[in-house]
Short mmCIF file of C-alpha atoms and ligand atoms in Angstrom, two decimals:
data_model
loop_
_atom_site.label_atom_id
_atom_site.label_comp_id
_atom_site.label_asym_id
_atom_site.label_seq_id
_atom_site.Cartn_x
_atom_site.Cartn_y
_atom_site.Cartn_z
CA MET A 1 -5.61 2.14 -24.04
CA ARG A 2 -6.18 -0.33 -26.80
CA LEU A 3 -5.59 -3.86 -25.48
CA SER A 4 -4.15 -4.97 -28.83
CA GLN A 5 -1.33 -2.56 -28.36
CA TYR A 6 -0.88 -2.92 -24.61
CA PHE A 7 1.63 -5.06 -22.73
CA LEU A 8 -0.70 -7.27 -20.67
CA PRO A 9 0.78 -10.74 -20.44
CA THR A 10 -2.09 -12.60 -18.80
CA LEU A 11 -1.66 -16.30 -17.97
CA LYS A 12 -4.28 -18.98 -18.59
CA GLU A 13 -2.78 -21.51 -16.26
CA THR A 14 -2.66 -21.02 -12.52
CA PRO A 15 1.00 -20.71 -11.50
CA SER A 16 1.78 -23.67 -9.24
CA GLU A 17 4.14 -21.74 -6.95
CA ALA A 18 1.47 -19.27 -5.81
CA GLN A 19 -0.26 -20.35 -2.60
CA ILE A 20 -2.65 -17.48 -2.02
CA ALA A 21 -5.28 -15.77 -4.17
CA SER A 22 -3.57 -12.40 -4.49
CA HIS A 23 -0.28 -13.95 -5.63
CA ARG A 24 -2.04 -16.17 -8.18
CA LEU A 25 -4.15 -13.35 -9.48
CA MET A 26 -1.30 -10.83 -9.74
CA LEU A 27 0.68 -13.33 -11.83
CA ARG A 28 -2.35 -14.34 -13.95
CA ALA A 29 -3.44 -10.75 -14.52
CA GLY A 30 0.03 -9.82 -15.80
CA MET A 31 0.71 -7.36 -12.97
CA ILE A 32 4.10 -8.72 -11.73
CA ASN A 33 6.84 -11.00 -12.88
CA GLN A 34 9.28 -12.66 -10.49
CA THR A 35 12.87 -11.76 -11.22
CA THR A 36 14.27 -13.87 -8.39
CA SER A 37 13.11 -14.95 -4.95
CA GLY A 38 11.21 -12.09 -3.30
CA ILE A 39 12.18 -9.62 -6.07
CA TYR A 40 9.64 -8.60 -8.75
CA THR A 41 9.25 -6.58 -11.85
CA TRP A 42 6.06 -4.52 -11.85
CA LEU A 43 4.44 -4.87 -15.27
CA PRO A 44 2.31 -2.05 -16.73
CA LEU A 45 -1.00 -3.04 -15.09
CA GLY A 46 0.64 -3.64 -11.69
CA GLU A 47 2.58 -0.41 -12.04
CA LEU A 48 -0.66 1.58 -12.56
CA VAL A 49 -2.17 0.22 -9.36
CA LEU A 50 1.06 0.74 -7.32
CA LYS A 51 1.14 4.36 -8.46
CA ARG A 52 -2.55 4.97 -7.64
CA ILE A 53 -1.98 3.74 -4.10
CA ASP A 54 1.26 5.82 -3.93
CA GLN A 55 -0.83 8.93 -4.83
CA ILE A 56 -3.54 8.36 -2.24
CA VAL A 57 -1.02 7.61 0.49
CA ALA A 58 0.96 10.73 -0.48
CA GLU A 59 -2.17 12.97 -0.48
CA GLU A 60 -3.05 11.97 3.05
CA GLN A 61 0.57 12.52 4.27
CA ASP A 62 0.57 15.96 2.59
CA ARG A 63 -2.79 16.75 4.23
CA ILE A 64 -1.35 16.47 7.68
CA GLY A 65 1.60 18.67 6.80
CA CYS A 66 4.36 16.12 6.05
CA PHE A 67 6.74 16.89 3.21
CA ARG A 68 7.70 14.28 0.62
CA ILE A 69 11.38 13.63 -0.01
CA THR A 70 13.37 10.80 -1.61
CA MET A 71 16.25 9.32 0.28
CA PRO A 72 18.81 7.05 -1.33
CA THR A 73 18.29 3.30 -1.32
CA ILE A 74 22.08 2.76 -0.77
CA GLN A 75 23.35 4.00 2.59
CA PRO A 76 26.81 4.24 4.20
CA ALA A 77 27.38 1.84 7.13
CA HIS A 78 28.89 4.61 9.28
CA LEU A 79 25.41 6.16 9.93
CA TRP A 80 24.26 2.86 11.39
CA GLN A 81 27.45 2.45 13.40
CA GLU A 82 26.70 5.85 14.87
CA SER A 83 23.14 4.87 15.87
CA GLY A 84 24.43 1.57 17.16
CA ARG A 85 22.20 -0.56 14.96
CA TYR A 86 24.75 -1.83 12.45
CA ASP A 87 25.69 -4.93 14.30
CA ASP A 88 22.21 -5.58 15.78
CA TYR A 89 20.27 -5.57 12.56
CA GLY A 90 21.44 -9.01 11.44
CA LYS A 91 21.04 -10.87 8.21
CA GLU A 92 17.96 -9.02 6.98
CA MET A 93 20.33 -6.22 6.05
CA LEU A 94 21.96 -6.53 2.63
CA ARG A 95 25.57 -5.40 3.18
CA ILE A 96 27.73 -4.40 0.28
CA LYS A 97 31.07 -2.79 -0.42
CA ASP A 98 31.84 -0.16 -2.91
CA ARG A 99 34.98 -0.02 -5.14
CA HIS A 100 36.95 1.67 -2.39
CA ASP A 101 36.08 -1.11 0.03
CA ARG A 102 33.79 1.10 1.98
CA GLU A 103 30.94 -0.63 3.74
CA MET A 104 27.50 0.20 2.37
CA LEU A 105 23.99 -1.28 2.68
CA TYR A 106 20.70 -1.32 0.88
CA GLY A 107 18.30 0.47 3.24
CA PRO A 108 15.85 -1.70 5.15
CA THR A 109 14.54 1.53 6.84
CA HIS A 110 15.66 5.15 7.01
CA GLU A 111 15.77 6.52 10.59
CA GLU A 112 19.55 7.12 10.31
CA VAL A 113 19.49 8.91 6.95
CA VAL A 114 16.65 11.21 7.87
CA THR A 115 18.16 12.06 11.26
CA ASP A 116 21.40 12.84 9.50
CA VAL A 117 19.59 15.15 7.10
CA VAL A 118 17.65 16.92 9.85
CA ARG A 119 20.69 17.51 12.12
CA GLN A 120 22.42 19.43 9.33
CA TYR A 121 19.63 21.97 8.89
CA VAL A 122 17.52 22.11 12.04
CA SER A 123 19.01 23.94 15.01
CA SER A 124 16.08 25.69 16.74
CA TYR A 125 12.83 24.64 18.41
CA ARG A 126 11.18 27.16 16.00
CA GLN A 127 11.81 24.80 13.09
CA LEU A 128 9.82 22.03 14.76
CA PRO A 129 7.50 20.12 14.50
CA LEU A 130 8.75 18.66 11.22
CA CYS A 131 7.56 15.57 9.41
CA LEU A 132 9.36 14.14 6.33
CA TYR A 133 8.27 11.15 4.35
CA GLN A 134 9.21 9.17 1.27
CA ILE A 135 7.60 6.42 -0.79
CA HIS A 136 10.43 4.33 -2.04
CA TRP A 137 12.03 0.87 -2.34
CA LYS A 138 13.41 -0.97 0.70
CA PHE A 139 15.40 -4.19 0.84
CA ARG A 140 15.17 -6.74 3.62
CA ASP A 141 16.67 -10.13 3.11
CA GLU A 142 13.67 -11.90 4.55
CA ILE A 143 14.37 -15.45 5.68
CA ARG A 144 11.14 -16.65 4.03
CA PRO A 145 10.00 -14.42 1.23
CA ARG A 146 6.56 -15.64 0.21
CA PHE A 147 3.11 -14.92 -1.09
CA GLY A 148 4.49 -12.73 -3.90
CA VAL A 149 4.73 -9.05 -3.05
CA MET A 150 3.01 -9.69 0.30
CA ARG A 151 6.40 -10.56 1.83
CA GLY A 152 9.00 -9.61 -0.70
CA ARG A 153 12.67 -8.87 -0.20
CA GLU A 154 12.58 -5.64 -2.23
CA PHE A 155 9.32 -3.79 -1.49
CA TYR A 156 7.81 -0.31 -1.78
CA MET A 157 7.10 1.47 1.44
CA LYS A 158 5.86 4.83 2.68
CA ASP A 159 8.02 5.78 5.64
CA ALA A 160 7.52 9.02 7.52
CA TYR A 161 9.56 10.49 10.38
CA SER A 162 8.41 13.10 12.85
CA PHE A 163 10.49 15.50 14.97
CA ASP A 164 9.04 17.34 17.93
CA VAL A 165 10.35 19.49 20.79
CA ASP A 166 8.81 17.48 23.55
CA ALA A 167 6.86 14.30 24.32
CA ALA A 168 3.48 16.09 24.38
CA SER A 169 3.99 17.52 20.97
CA ALA A 170 5.27 14.12 19.69
CA ARG A 171 2.04 12.55 20.86
CA VAL A 172 0.10 15.08 18.80
CA SER A 173 2.15 14.12 15.77
CA TYR A 174 1.50 10.48 16.46
CA GLU A 175 -2.25 11.02 16.76
CA LYS A 176 -2.37 12.99 13.55
CA MET A 177 -0.62 10.12 11.78
CA TYR A 178 -2.90 7.56 13.28
CA ASN A 179 -5.94 9.48 12.01
CA ALA A 180 -4.27 9.95 8.61
CA TYR A 181 -3.84 6.15 8.38
CA LEU A 182 -7.53 5.64 9.02
CA ARG A 183 -8.40 8.04 6.27
CA THR A 184 -5.82 6.54 3.88
CA PHE A 185 -7.10 2.96 4.27
CA ALA A 186 -10.73 4.07 3.97
CA ARG A 187 -9.85 5.85 0.71
CA LEU A 188 -8.20 2.71 -0.53
CA GLY A 189 -11.45 0.85 -0.04
CA ILE A 190 -10.26 -1.45 2.76
CA LYS A 191 -10.92 -1.76 6.44
CA ALA A 192 -7.72 -1.80 8.50
CA VAL A 193 -7.97 -2.35 12.26
CA PRO A 194 -5.47 -0.39 14.38
CA MET A 195 -3.89 -2.73 16.97
CA ARG A 196 -1.74 -1.94 19.95
CA ALA A 197 1.68 -3.42 19.20
CA ASP A 198 5.10 -3.99 20.58
CA SER A 199 7.57 -1.62 19.01
CA GLY A 200 10.07 -4.43 18.28
CA ALA A 201 13.71 -3.91 17.45
CA ILE A 202 13.41 -0.17 17.01
CA GLY A 203 12.21 0.33 20.61
CA GLY A 204 9.76 2.78 22.13
CA ASP A 205 6.41 2.81 23.87
CA LEU A 206 3.47 4.08 21.79
CA SER A 207 2.95 1.75 18.85
CA HIS A 208 0.09 0.55 16.61
CA GLU A 209 -0.07 -1.91 13.73
CA PHE A 210 -2.83 -1.60 11.09
CA HIS A 211 -4.17 -5.00 10.00
CA VAL A 212 -6.47 -5.94 7.18
CA VAL A 213 -8.48 -8.90 8.35
CA ALA A 214 -8.08 -11.83 5.89
CA ASP A 215 -7.86 -15.61 6.24
CA THR A 216 -4.47 -15.58 4.56
CA GLY A 217 -2.94 -13.06 6.97
CA GLU A 218 0.35 -13.98 8.64
CA SER A 219 -0.54 -12.72 12.09
CA ALA A 220 -3.14 -13.74 14.60
CA VAL A 221 -5.20 -10.77 15.63
CA TYR A 222 -7.71 -10.27 18.49
CA TYR A 223 -10.10 -7.47 18.65
CA ASP A 224 -13.27 -6.12 20.15
CA LYS A 225 -16.32 -6.95 18.11
CA THR A 226 -17.35 -3.29 18.18
CA PHE A 227 -14.70 -2.76 15.40
CA GLU A 228 -17.00 -4.60 12.97
CA SER A 229 -19.73 -2.01 13.31
CA ILE A 230 -17.71 1.22 13.39
CA THR A 231 -18.25 3.77 10.64
CA GLU A 232 -16.08 6.51 9.24
CA ALA A 233 -17.61 8.90 11.77
CA ASP A 234 -15.79 6.98 14.50
CA TYR A 235 -12.45 7.13 12.72
CA SER A 236 -10.22 8.78 15.26
CA MET A 237 -7.57 7.63 17.70
CA GLU A 238 -9.48 9.24 20.50
CA LYS A 239 -12.35 6.83 19.94
CA LEU A 240 -10.65 3.71 18.61
CA SER A 241 -7.65 3.44 20.83
CA LYS A 242 -10.02 2.73 23.76
CA LEU A 243 -11.17 -0.52 22.10
CA TYR A 244 -9.22 -3.70 22.64
CA ALA A 245 -7.25 -4.81 19.57
CA VAL A 246 -3.85 -6.51 19.63
CA SER A 247 -1.83 -8.80 17.39
CA ASP A 248 -0.01 -12.04 18.19
CA GLU A 249 2.44 -11.58 21.03
CA LYS A 250 0.49 -8.94 22.94
CA HIS A 251 -2.52 -11.19 23.45
CA ASP A 252 -2.72 -13.19 26.63
CA PRO A 253 -5.96 -15.15 27.09
CA ASP A 254 -5.57 -14.99 30.85
CA THR A 255 -5.31 -11.24 31.20
CA CYS A 256 -7.43 -10.28 28.15
CA PRO A 257 -9.92 -7.59 29.29
CA ILE A 258 -12.71 -8.80 27.02
CA SER A 259 -14.00 -12.26 26.48
CA GLY A 260 -16.79 -14.44 25.18
CA ASP A 261 -18.71 -13.27 22.18
CA GLN A 262 -17.16 -9.82 22.25
CA LEU A 263 -13.68 -11.04 21.43
CA ILE A 264 -13.05 -11.72 17.77
CA SER A 265 -9.99 -13.81 16.80
CA ARG A 266 -8.89 -13.76 13.12
CA ARG A 267 -5.90 -13.53 10.86
CA GLY A 268 -4.47 -10.17 9.77
CA ILE A 269 -2.23 -8.67 7.14
CA GLU A 270 -0.10 -5.92 8.60
CA VAL A 271 -0.31 -2.98 6.15
CA GLY A 272 0.96 -0.24 8.42
CA HIS A 273 2.91 0.32 11.58
CA ILE A 274 3.43 3.50 13.52
CA PHE A 275 5.62 4.16 16.55
CA TYR A 276 6.90 6.76 18.80
CA PHE A 277 10.39 6.04 20.11
CA GLY A 278 11.44 9.27 21.86
CA THR A 279 15.03 10.40 21.65
CA LYS A 280 16.68 7.14 20.66
CA TYR A 281 18.13 8.46 17.37
CA SER A 282 18.38 12.12 18.23
CA LYS A 283 20.56 11.21 21.23
CA SER A 284 22.72 8.51 19.56
CA MET A 285 23.21 10.63 16.42
CA ASN A 286 23.55 13.92 18.30
CA LEU A 287 20.60 15.79 16.78
CA LYS A 288 20.16 18.79 19.06
CA VAL A 289 18.16 21.94 18.80
CA THR A 290 18.08 25.06 20.95
CA GLY A 291 14.95 25.16 23.09
CA GLU A 292 12.81 28.20 24.01
CA ASP A 293 14.89 28.71 27.13
CA GLY A 294 18.14 28.61 25.18
CA LYS A 295 19.06 25.18 26.43
CA PRO A 296 19.79 22.30 24.04
CA ILE A 297 17.13 19.57 23.56
CA TYR A 298 17.06 16.30 21.77
CA PRO A 299 13.96 16.12 19.55
CA GLU A 300 11.38 13.43 20.19
CA MET A 301 10.87 11.19 17.12
CA GLY A 302 8.42 8.75 15.69
CA SER A 303 8.39 6.63 12.52
CA TYR A 304 5.45 5.53 10.48
CA GLY A 305 5.38 2.88 7.71
CA ILE A 306 2.80 1.76 5.18
CA GLY A 307 3.52 -1.27 3.03
CA VAL A 308 2.52 0.19 -0.31
CA SER A 309 3.40 -2.87 -2.49
CA ARG A 310 1.96 -5.24 0.19
CA LEU A 311 -1.22 -3.20 0.00
CA VAL A 312 -1.71 -4.22 -3.65
CA ALA A 313 -1.89 -7.80 -2.53
CA ALA A 314 -3.88 -7.04 0.62
CA ILE A 315 -6.57 -5.22 -1.38
CA ILE A 316 -6.85 -8.23 -3.71
CA GLU A 317 -7.06 -10.63 -0.74
CA SER A 318 -10.06 -8.72 0.51
CA SER A 319 -11.61 -8.08 -2.89
CA HIS A 320 -11.71 -10.97 -5.41
CA ASP A 321 -13.93 -13.86 -6.49
CA GLU A 322 -13.46 -17.11 -8.41
CA HIS A 323 -13.19 -15.14 -11.69
CA GLY A 324 -10.53 -12.69 -10.65
CA ILE A 325 -9.72 -9.37 -9.00
CA ILE A 326 -12.39 -6.84 -8.10
CA TRP A 327 -10.70 -3.42 -7.86
CA PRO A 328 -12.22 -0.75 -5.67
CA GLU A 329 -12.76 2.26 -7.99
CA GLN A 330 -10.19 4.38 -6.24
CA VAL A 331 -7.23 2.10 -7.04
CA ALA A 332 -8.33 0.46 -10.25
CA PRO A 333 -5.82 0.55 -13.11
CA PHE A 334 -8.60 1.60 -15.54
CA ARG A 335 -12.12 2.46 -14.62
CA VAL A 336 -13.88 0.93 -17.61
CA GLY A 337 -13.20 -2.12 -19.80
CA LEU A 338 -14.80 -1.66 -23.23
CA ILE A 339 -15.40 -4.92 -25.02
CA ASP A 340 -16.17 -5.49 -28.64
CA ALA A 341 -17.78 -8.87 -28.30
CA LYS A 342 -18.55 -9.38 -32.01
CA ASN A 343 -15.53 -8.17 -33.87
CA ASN A 344 -17.30 -7.31 -37.02
CA SER A 345 -16.84 -4.09 -39.00
CA GLU A 346 -20.04 -2.58 -37.59
CA THR A 347 -19.31 -3.26 -33.92
CA GLN A 348 -15.74 -2.22 -34.45
CA ALA A 349 -16.80 1.16 -35.77
CA ILE A 350 -19.21 1.71 -32.82
CA SER A 351 -16.65 0.54 -30.27
CA THR A 352 -13.85 2.71 -31.65
CA GLN A 353 -16.21 5.76 -31.63
CA LEU A 354 -17.22 5.15 -28.05
CA TYR A 355 -13.55 4.59 -27.08
CA GLU A 356 -12.67 7.97 -28.53
CA LYS A 357 -15.55 9.61 -26.76
CA PHE A 358 -14.49 8.11 -23.44
CA LYS A 359 -10.91 9.20 -23.97
CA ASN A 360 -11.92 12.76 -24.92
CA ALA A 361 -14.10 12.94 -21.78
CA GLY A 362 -11.19 11.86 -19.63
CA VAL A 363 -12.66 8.43 -18.66
CA SER A 364 -9.91 5.96 -18.05
CA VAL A 365 -10.69 3.06 -20.35
CA LEU A 366 -9.09 -0.19 -21.58
CA TYR A 367 -10.55 -1.14 -24.95
CA ASP A 368 -10.40 -4.79 -25.82
CA ASP A 369 -10.11 -4.53 -29.58
CA ARG A 370 -8.30 -7.81 -29.99
CA ASP A 371 -9.26 -10.33 -32.62
CA GLU A 372 -10.32 -12.88 -29.97
CA ARG A 373 -13.44 -14.86 -29.10
CA ALA A 374 -15.90 -13.08 -26.81
CA GLY A 375 -15.44 -15.76 -24.17
CA ILE A 376 -11.72 -15.01 -23.86
CA LYS A 377 -12.42 -11.26 -23.66
CA PHE A 378 -15.00 -11.75 -20.91
CA SER A 379 -12.78 -13.94 -18.80
CA ASP A 380 -9.77 -11.67 -19.24
CA ILE A 381 -11.72 -8.56 -18.22
CA ASP A 382 -13.17 -10.39 -15.18
CA LEU A 383 -9.63 -11.49 -14.25
CA ILE A 384 -8.08 -8.04 -14.30
CA GLY A 385 -10.99 -6.71 -12.30
CA LEU A 386 -11.88 -3.30 -13.78
CA PRO A 387 -14.88 -1.87 -11.90
CA TRP A 388 -17.05 -1.48 -15.01
CA GLN A 389 -17.50 -3.42 -18.25
CA VAL A 390 -19.15 -1.86 -21.26
CA ILE A 391 -20.09 -4.52 -23.81
CA ILE A 392 -20.77 -3.86 -27.51
CA GLY A 393 -22.57 -6.82 -29.03
CA GLY A 394 -25.56 -8.03 -31.02
CA LYS A 395 -28.01 -5.81 -29.10
CA THR A 396 -26.02 -2.78 -30.03
CA LEU A 397 -26.72 -3.47 -33.69
CA THR A 398 -30.42 -4.34 -33.26
CA ASN A 399 -31.50 -1.96 -30.40
CA GLY A 400 -28.69 0.53 -30.27
CA THR A 401 -27.93 -0.37 -26.63
CA VAL A 402 -24.76 -1.43 -24.84
CA GLU A 403 -24.57 -3.67 -21.77
CA VAL A 404 -22.93 -2.25 -18.72
CA LYS A 405 -21.78 -4.70 -16.05
CA ASN A 406 -20.62 -3.84 -12.57
CA ARG A 407 -17.72 -6.17 -11.76
CA SER A 408 -18.34 -6.07 -7.99
CA THR A 409 -22.10 -6.74 -7.82
CA GLY A 410 -22.50 -8.47 -11.26
CA ALA A 411 -25.48 -6.15 -11.95
CA ARG A 412 -26.10 -5.54 -15.65
CA GLU A 413 -28.07 -2.77 -17.37
CA ASP A 414 -28.73 -1.81 -20.92
CA LEU A 415 -28.05 1.80 -21.85
CA SER A 416 -28.09 3.74 -25.06
CA LEU A 417 -24.76 4.94 -26.46
CA ASP A 418 -25.41 8.47 -25.19
CA GLU A 419 -26.48 7.30 -21.69
CA VAL A 420 -23.37 5.20 -21.32
CA LEU A 421 -21.18 8.15 -21.87
CA THR A 422 -22.93 10.34 -19.32
CA LYS A 423 -22.90 7.50 -16.78
CA PHE A 424 -19.12 7.78 -16.57
CA LEU A 425 -18.78 11.56 -16.62
P1 LIG B 501 6.44 -7.64 9.27
O1 LIG B 501 6.08 -7.98 10.71
O2 LIG B 501 5.29 -7.99 8.30
O3 LIG B 501 7.75 -8.18 8.90
P2 LIG B 501 7.64 -5.15 9.99
O4 LIG B 501 7.18 -4.99 11.38
O5 LIG B 501 9.00 -5.72 9.72
O6 LIG B 501 6.52 -6.09 9.19
P3 LIG B 501 7.83 -2.33 9.49
O7 LIG B 501 9.32 -2.30 9.67
O8 LIG B 501 7.01 -1.71 10.48
O9 LIG B 501 7.39 -3.85 9.17
O10 LIG B 501 7.46 -1.77 8.06
C1 LIG B 501 6.33 -1.00 7.70
C2 LIG B 501 5.39 -1.70 6.78
O11 LIG B 501 6.10 -2.24 5.65
C3 LIG B 501 4.76 -2.98 7.37
O12 LIG B 501 3.65 -2.65 8.13
C4 LIG B 501 4.40 -3.78 6.13
O13 LIG B 501 3.15 -3.37 5.63
C5 LIG B 501 5.49 -3.42 5.16
N1 LIG B 501 6.48 -4.52 5.05
C6 LIG B 501 7.43 -4.86 5.94
N2 LIG B 501 8.17 -5.90 5.47
C7 LIG B 501 7.73 -6.21 4.24
C8 LIG B 501 8.08 -7.12 3.25
N3 LIG B 501 9.07 -7.99 3.49
N4 LIG B 501 7.38 -7.13 2.09
C9 LIG B 501 6.33 -6.28 1.88
N5 LIG B 501 6.00 -5.32 2.77
C10 LIG B 501 6.68 -5.32 3.92
MG1 LIG B 502 9.74 -7.56 9.23
#
């Protein structure tokens, strides 16, 4: 992409309404634009990151055998009246009426819709286990939308739903999902600690929240220090669920099993939440299948959320510096920022040639070909946080070398034009 032709409305001033780094940086980097309170337009750079996270989350759901679907954002009230949640849900639910005066709502979650789908097609234990997921927009009329997309009213969520014949099998589904979450967050370049949680309004017993530790997190979290030294080899529910880790309301200093130096107390951003709630919806919505013995059974269910749009902000909270965002390679909107720091006809010719070579080799590159001062180009490229910067400047003309800067470490190296191409292949 040539920056001169791209739509990247970066801001020089720090927006005064933004209280935390990720919100400020997303606005300044031209990733999002606020449409109204808690509701955002995702601009091209933000959209690229959102879709990269979407893809990684989806791949890990597919890997454990879940199937992607897309459910409607608008739902009929009668499904929620059937499950008994319509009156309980309260003001977070946006309730609307269609032209025939029928009550509708913008979905804050999708247990009812998915249960309604499954009960129409699944009638035998042989069709289970089944796991369906979507990655789609939700609306919750949060009382205090804040911190940009961190707590929005409209937000993008992965929500999966599992259906099993019995509790033992439901536990297996739950554990698969727990492990898939560990893999997902590791691939996204962040550390998310699984915490035992209350299952809240939806009800149930087995429940974990996944928190990214960050000073700006909205929840207090308490966990065993051992979490700080675990590696990917330990990433399994079997190992991790034995360690103490809880958020807010579950922590009681008087009964806490660990203490002293071993107990870490920090702030956390909740990026995922999984829970097993048994037959709550299958019973209330009459989803029944025939069991092996010919008798009807109500499937055991679980639901599993990941805040995909919140993750964009959470990744920035855990990866930025005073100059801007530092994208982990896996989610970066472009891998390389190519900068023509001189803007003369010679450097332009070299930059354009290298840009074409990168493109032909399939390297994702943003080429700053604008007629701007080098200082502006350097600060913009630092701000938007691409993992690598390739700088064409005076040395390219005298020595035939380009400078390659790693955004994360700040390390610089001089490479020849041929070497720089092979570095990114
Ligand atoms: P919270 O306690 O932050 O309100 P929740 O318990 O209501 O979260 P869930 O219903 O479990 O959230 O939704 C699954 C995931 O969706 C959460 O773990 C979070 O990452 C994300 N999420 C929930 N509410 C919002 C929101 N208002 N804006 C952005 N992401 C959200
Ligand atoms: Mg909530």
